[in-house]
Amino acid sequence: EAGVTQFPSHSVIEKGQTVTLRCDPISGHDNLYWYRRVMGKEIKFLLHFVKESKQDESGMPNNRFLAERTGGTYSTLKVQPAELEDSGVYFCASSRRDRGNEQFFGPGTRLTVL
Amino acid sequence: AQKVTQAQTEISVVEKEDVTLDCVYETRDTTYYLFWYKQPPSGELVFLIRRNSFDEQNEISGRYSWNFQKSTSSFNFTITASQVVDSAVYFCALAAGNNRKLIWGLGTSLAVNP
């Protein structure tokens, strides 16, 4: 069974540009989560999808961040326009509907905003 | 407030030593889950264990063991006879109440030297 995959693995952009991160969860996992780790700080929750619906988006930092999960499969996280403080590692995780807490993580996307 | 504290930022040991990684948590919820994840140099977060608040039994898995003590709000992780391949950053995390989102500690970087 394939694990959670994320694309790209690294992205370097300039302030003001737009970047879209993609996450493909484990097949059959209804729950999909986005987290972010800014250097030197703890990993922080961004949002949680159940299928295509946003269950909890309390961690989204501001309206420059837009997450979608059309069709309840893969998800995208777009940052527009990117700011310097958006730099960090963005992790995606997925879990089964009946084991929501057992989250399996992807390798992360390292975003650098210059 | 919910919080996870990993007071040890970095630990360095010599191969075959035993090492304990500390994790202290805070939550007012009576139902919660505690987790440990491993982040090897490759960057992905690898799930190690989940423990719910009603199960205080200690767990052993090979060289890994976990000591959950509600009285001290701690969920410590011990690696017995450490090996170089154990070198990684280890994260403790908490999910409380009906929340699926994980609250993370800052992580402990473990270096096992030959």
Coordinates of C-alpha atoms in Angstrom, one line a residue:
Chain A
E1 CA 0.0 0.0 0.0
A2 CA 1.4 3.4 -1.0
G3 CA 2.0 5.9 1.7
V4 CA 1.1 9.6 1.8
T5 CA 2.9 11.4 -0.9
Q6 CA 3.6 15.1 -1.3
F7 CA 4.7 17.2 -4.2
P8 CA 7.0 19.0 -4.6
S9 CA 9.6 18.0 -2.0
H10 CA 11.2 21.4 -2.1
S11 CA 10.0 24.7 -3.4
V12 CA 11.9 28.0 -3.5
I13 CA 9.9 31.1 -4.4
E14 CA 10.2 34.8 -4.0
K15 CA 8.0 36.9 -1.8
G16 CA 4.7 37.7 -3.5
Q17 CA 4.7 34.6 -5.7
T18 CA 2.1 31.9 -5.5
V19 CA 2.9 28.3 -4.6
T20 CA 0.6 25.2 -4.6
L21 CA 1.5 22.2 -2.6
R22 CA -0.1 18.8 -3.3
C23 CA -0.9 15.9 -1.0
D24 CA -2.1 12.4 -2.0
P25 CA -3.4 10.5 1.0
I26 CA -3.3 6.8 1.5
S27 CA -6.1 5.3 -0.6
G28 CA -9.3 5.0 1.3
H29 CA -8.4 7.4 4.0
D30 CA -11.2 9.8 4.5
N31 CA -9.3 12.1 6.9
L32 CA -6.6 14.4 5.5
Y33 CA -4.7 16.9 7.6
W34 CA -2.2 19.7 6.9
Y35 CA 0.5 20.7 9.4
R36 CA 3.4 23.1 9.2
R37 CA 6.7 23.4 11.0
V38 CA 8.4 26.7 11.0
M39 CA 12.1 26.5 11.8
G40 CA 12.7 26.3 15.5
K41 CA 9.1 26.0 16.4
E42 CA 6.7 23.1 17.0
I43 CA 4.7 21.4 14.3
K44 CA 1.3 23.2 14.1
F45 CA -2.0 22.0 12.8
L46 CA -3.4 23.9 9.9
L47 CA -6.6 22.1 8.9
H48 CA -8.5 18.8 8.6
F49 CA -10.7 17.5 5.8
V50 CA -13.2 14.7 6.1
K51 CA -13.5 13.6 2.5
E52 CA -14.0 16.9 0.6
S53 CA -15.4 18.9 3.6
K54 CA -13.3 21.1 5.9
Q55 CA -13.9 19.7 9.3
D56 CA -11.5 22.1 11.2
E57 CA -9.6 25.0 9.7
S58 CA -8.8 26.7 12.9
G59 CA -5.1 26.5 12.3
M60 CA -5.0 28.3 9.0
P61 CA -2.8 31.4 9.6
N62 CA -4.7 33.9 7.3
N63 CA -6.6 34.2 4.1
R64 CA -3.5 33.9 2.0
F65 CA -3.8 30.2 2.5
L66 CA -6.4 28.2 0.6
A67 CA -6.8 24.4 0.9
E68 CA -9.0 22.3 -1.3
R69 CA -9.8 18.6 -1.6
T70 CA -12.0 18.3 -4.6
G71 CA -13.6 14.8 -4.9
G72 CA -12.3 13.8 -1.5
T73 CA -9.0 12.4 -2.9
Y74 CA -5.9 14.5 -3.1
S75 CA -5.6 18.0 -1.5
T76 CA -3.9 21.2 -2.5
L77 CA -2.7 24.0 -0.3
K78 CA -2.1 27.2 -2.1
V79 CA -0.3 30.2 -0.6
Q80 CA -1.0 33.4 -2.4
P81 CA 0.9 35.7 -2.1
A82 CA 3.7 34.1 -0.2
E83 CA 5.4 36.0 2.6
L84 CA 8.8 35.3 4.2
E85 CA 7.2 33.9 7.4
D86 CA 5.5 31.2 5.3
S87 CA 8.8 29.4 5.0
G88 CA 8.8 26.0 6.7
V89 CA 8.0 22.4 6.1
Y90 CA 4.4 21.5 5.3
F91 CA 3.3 18.1 6.2
C92 CA 0.3 16.2 5.1
A93 CA -1.2 13.3 6.9
S94 CA -4.2 11.0 6.4
S95 CA -6.1 8.5 8.5
R96 CA -8.9 6.1 8.3
R97 CA -12.4 7.2 9.1
D98 CA -12.6 4.9 12.1
R99 CA -9.1 5.6 13.4
G100 CA -8.9 9.3 13.0
N101 CA -6.1 9.7 15.5
E102 CA -3.7 7.3 13.8
Q103 CA -2.3 9.7 11.3
F104 CA 0.2 8.7 8.7
F105 CA 2.4 11.4 7.4
G106 CA 4.0 12.2 4.1
P107 CA 7.6 13.3 3.7
G108 CA 6.7 17.0 3.8
T109 CA 7.3 19.9 1.4
R110 CA 10.0 22.3 2.3
L111 CA 9.0 25.8 1.3
T112 CA 11.5 28.6 1.2
V113 CA 10.3 32.1 0.5
L114 CA 13.0 34.6 -0.3
Chain B
A1 CA -4.9 24.9 27.3
Q2 CA -3.3 21.9 25.7
K3 CA 0.4 21.7 25.6
V4 CA 3.2 19.2 25.1
T5 CA 6.6 19.8 26.5
Q6 CA 9.8 17.9 25.5
A7 CA 12.4 19.5 27.7
Q8 CA 15.3 17.8 26.1
T9 CA 16.3 19.5 22.9
E10 CA 19.2 17.3 22.0
I11 CA 20.6 14.1 23.4
S12 CA 23.8 12.4 22.4
V13 CA 24.6 8.8 23.5
V14 CA 27.0 6.1 22.5
E15 CA 25.7 3.0 20.8
K16 CA 24.3 0.4 23.2
E17 CA 23.4 2.9 25.9
D18 CA 19.8 3.1 27.0
V19 CA 18.2 6.5 26.5
T20 CA 14.9 8.0 27.8
L21 CA 13.1 10.8 26.0
D22 CA 10.8 12.8 28.2
C23 CA 7.3 14.1 27.3
V24 CA 5.0 16.0 29.6
Y25 CA 1.5 17.0 28.5
E26 CA -1.2 19.3 29.7
T27 CA -4.9 18.9 28.9
R28 CA -8.2 19.4 30.8
D29 CA -9.9 16.7 28.8
T30 CA -10.4 13.3 30.4
T31 CA -10.3 11.6 27.1
Y32 CA -7.1 12.1 25.0
Y33 CA -4.5 10.3 23.0
L34 CA -0.7 10.5 23.2
F35 CA 1.6 9.7 20.4
W36 CA 5.3 9.4 19.5
Y37 CA 6.6 10.0 16.0
K38 CA 10.1 9.5 14.7
Q39 CA 11.6 11.8 12.1
P40 CA 14.7 10.3 10.5
P41 CA 17.1 12.4 8.4
S42 CA 15.0 11.7 5.4
G43 CA 12.3 13.9 6.8
E44 CA 9.2 11.9 7.0
L45 CA 7.3 11.5 10.3
V46 CA 7.0 7.8 11.2
F47 CA 4.2 6.8 13.6
L48 CA 5.6 4.8 16.6
I49 CA 2.8 4.5 19.1
R50 CA -0.6 5.7 20.2
R51 CA -1.9 5.5 23.7
N52 CA -5.3 6.5 25.0
S53 CA -5.9 8.1 28.4
F54 CA -7.7 5.1 29.8
D55 CA -4.9 2.7 29.2
E56 CA -2.0 3.3 31.5
Q57 CA -0.3 0.0 30.8
N58 CA 3.3 0.4 29.7
E59 CA 4.1 -0.9 26.3
I60 CA 7.2 -2.6 24.9
S61 CA 8.0 -3.2 21.3
G62 CA 11.4 -4.7 20.7
R63 CA 14.0 -2.2 22.0
Y64 CA 11.3 0.5 22.4
S65 CA 9.2 1.0 25.5
W66 CA 6.8 3.6 26.7
N67 CA 5.9 4.6 30.3
F68 CA 2.6 6.4 30.6
Q69 CA 1.9 8.0 34.0
K70 CA -1.2 10.1 34.4
S71 CA -0.2 11.1 37.9
T72 CA 2.7 13.1 36.5
S73 CA 1.2 13.7 33.0
S74 CA 4.1 12.1 31.4
F75 CA 4.5 9.7 28.5
N76 CA 8.2 8.9 28.3
F77 CA 9.9 6.9 25.6
T78 CA 12.9 4.6 26.3
I79 CA 15.2 3.1 23.7
T80 CA 17.2 0.2 25.1
A81 CA 20.6 -0.7 23.7
S82 CA 20.5 2.2 21.3
Q83 CA 21.8 1.9 17.7
V84 CA 23.1 4.4 15.2
V85 CA 19.9 3.9 13.1
D86 CA 17.9 5.3 16.1
S87 CA 19.4 8.7 15.4
A88 CA 16.5 11.0 14.6
V89 CA 14.2 13.7 15.9
Y90 CA 11.5 12.2 18.1
F91 CA 8.2 14.0 18.6
C92 CA 5.6 13.6 21.3
A93 CA 2.0 14.7 20.4
L94 CA -1.4 15.0 22.0
A95 CA -4.9 14.8 20.6
A96 CA -7.6 15.7 23.2
G97 CA -11.3 15.5 23.5
N98 CA -13.1 15.2 20.1
N99 CA -10.2 17.0 18.4
R100 CA -8.4 15.0 15.8
K101 CA -5.7 17.6 15.5
L102 CA -2.3 16.8 17.0
I103 CA -0.6 19.2 19.5
W104 CA 3.1 18.7 19.2
G105 CA 6.2 19.1 21.4
L106 CA 9.3 20.7 20.0
G107 CA 11.0 17.4 19.5
T108 CA 14.1 15.8 20.9
S109 CA 17.1 15.3 18.5
L110 CA 18.8 12.0 19.4
A111 CA 22.2 11.3 18.1
V112 CA 23.5 7.8 18.7
N113 CA 27.3 7.6 18.0
P114 CA 29.2 4.5 17.2

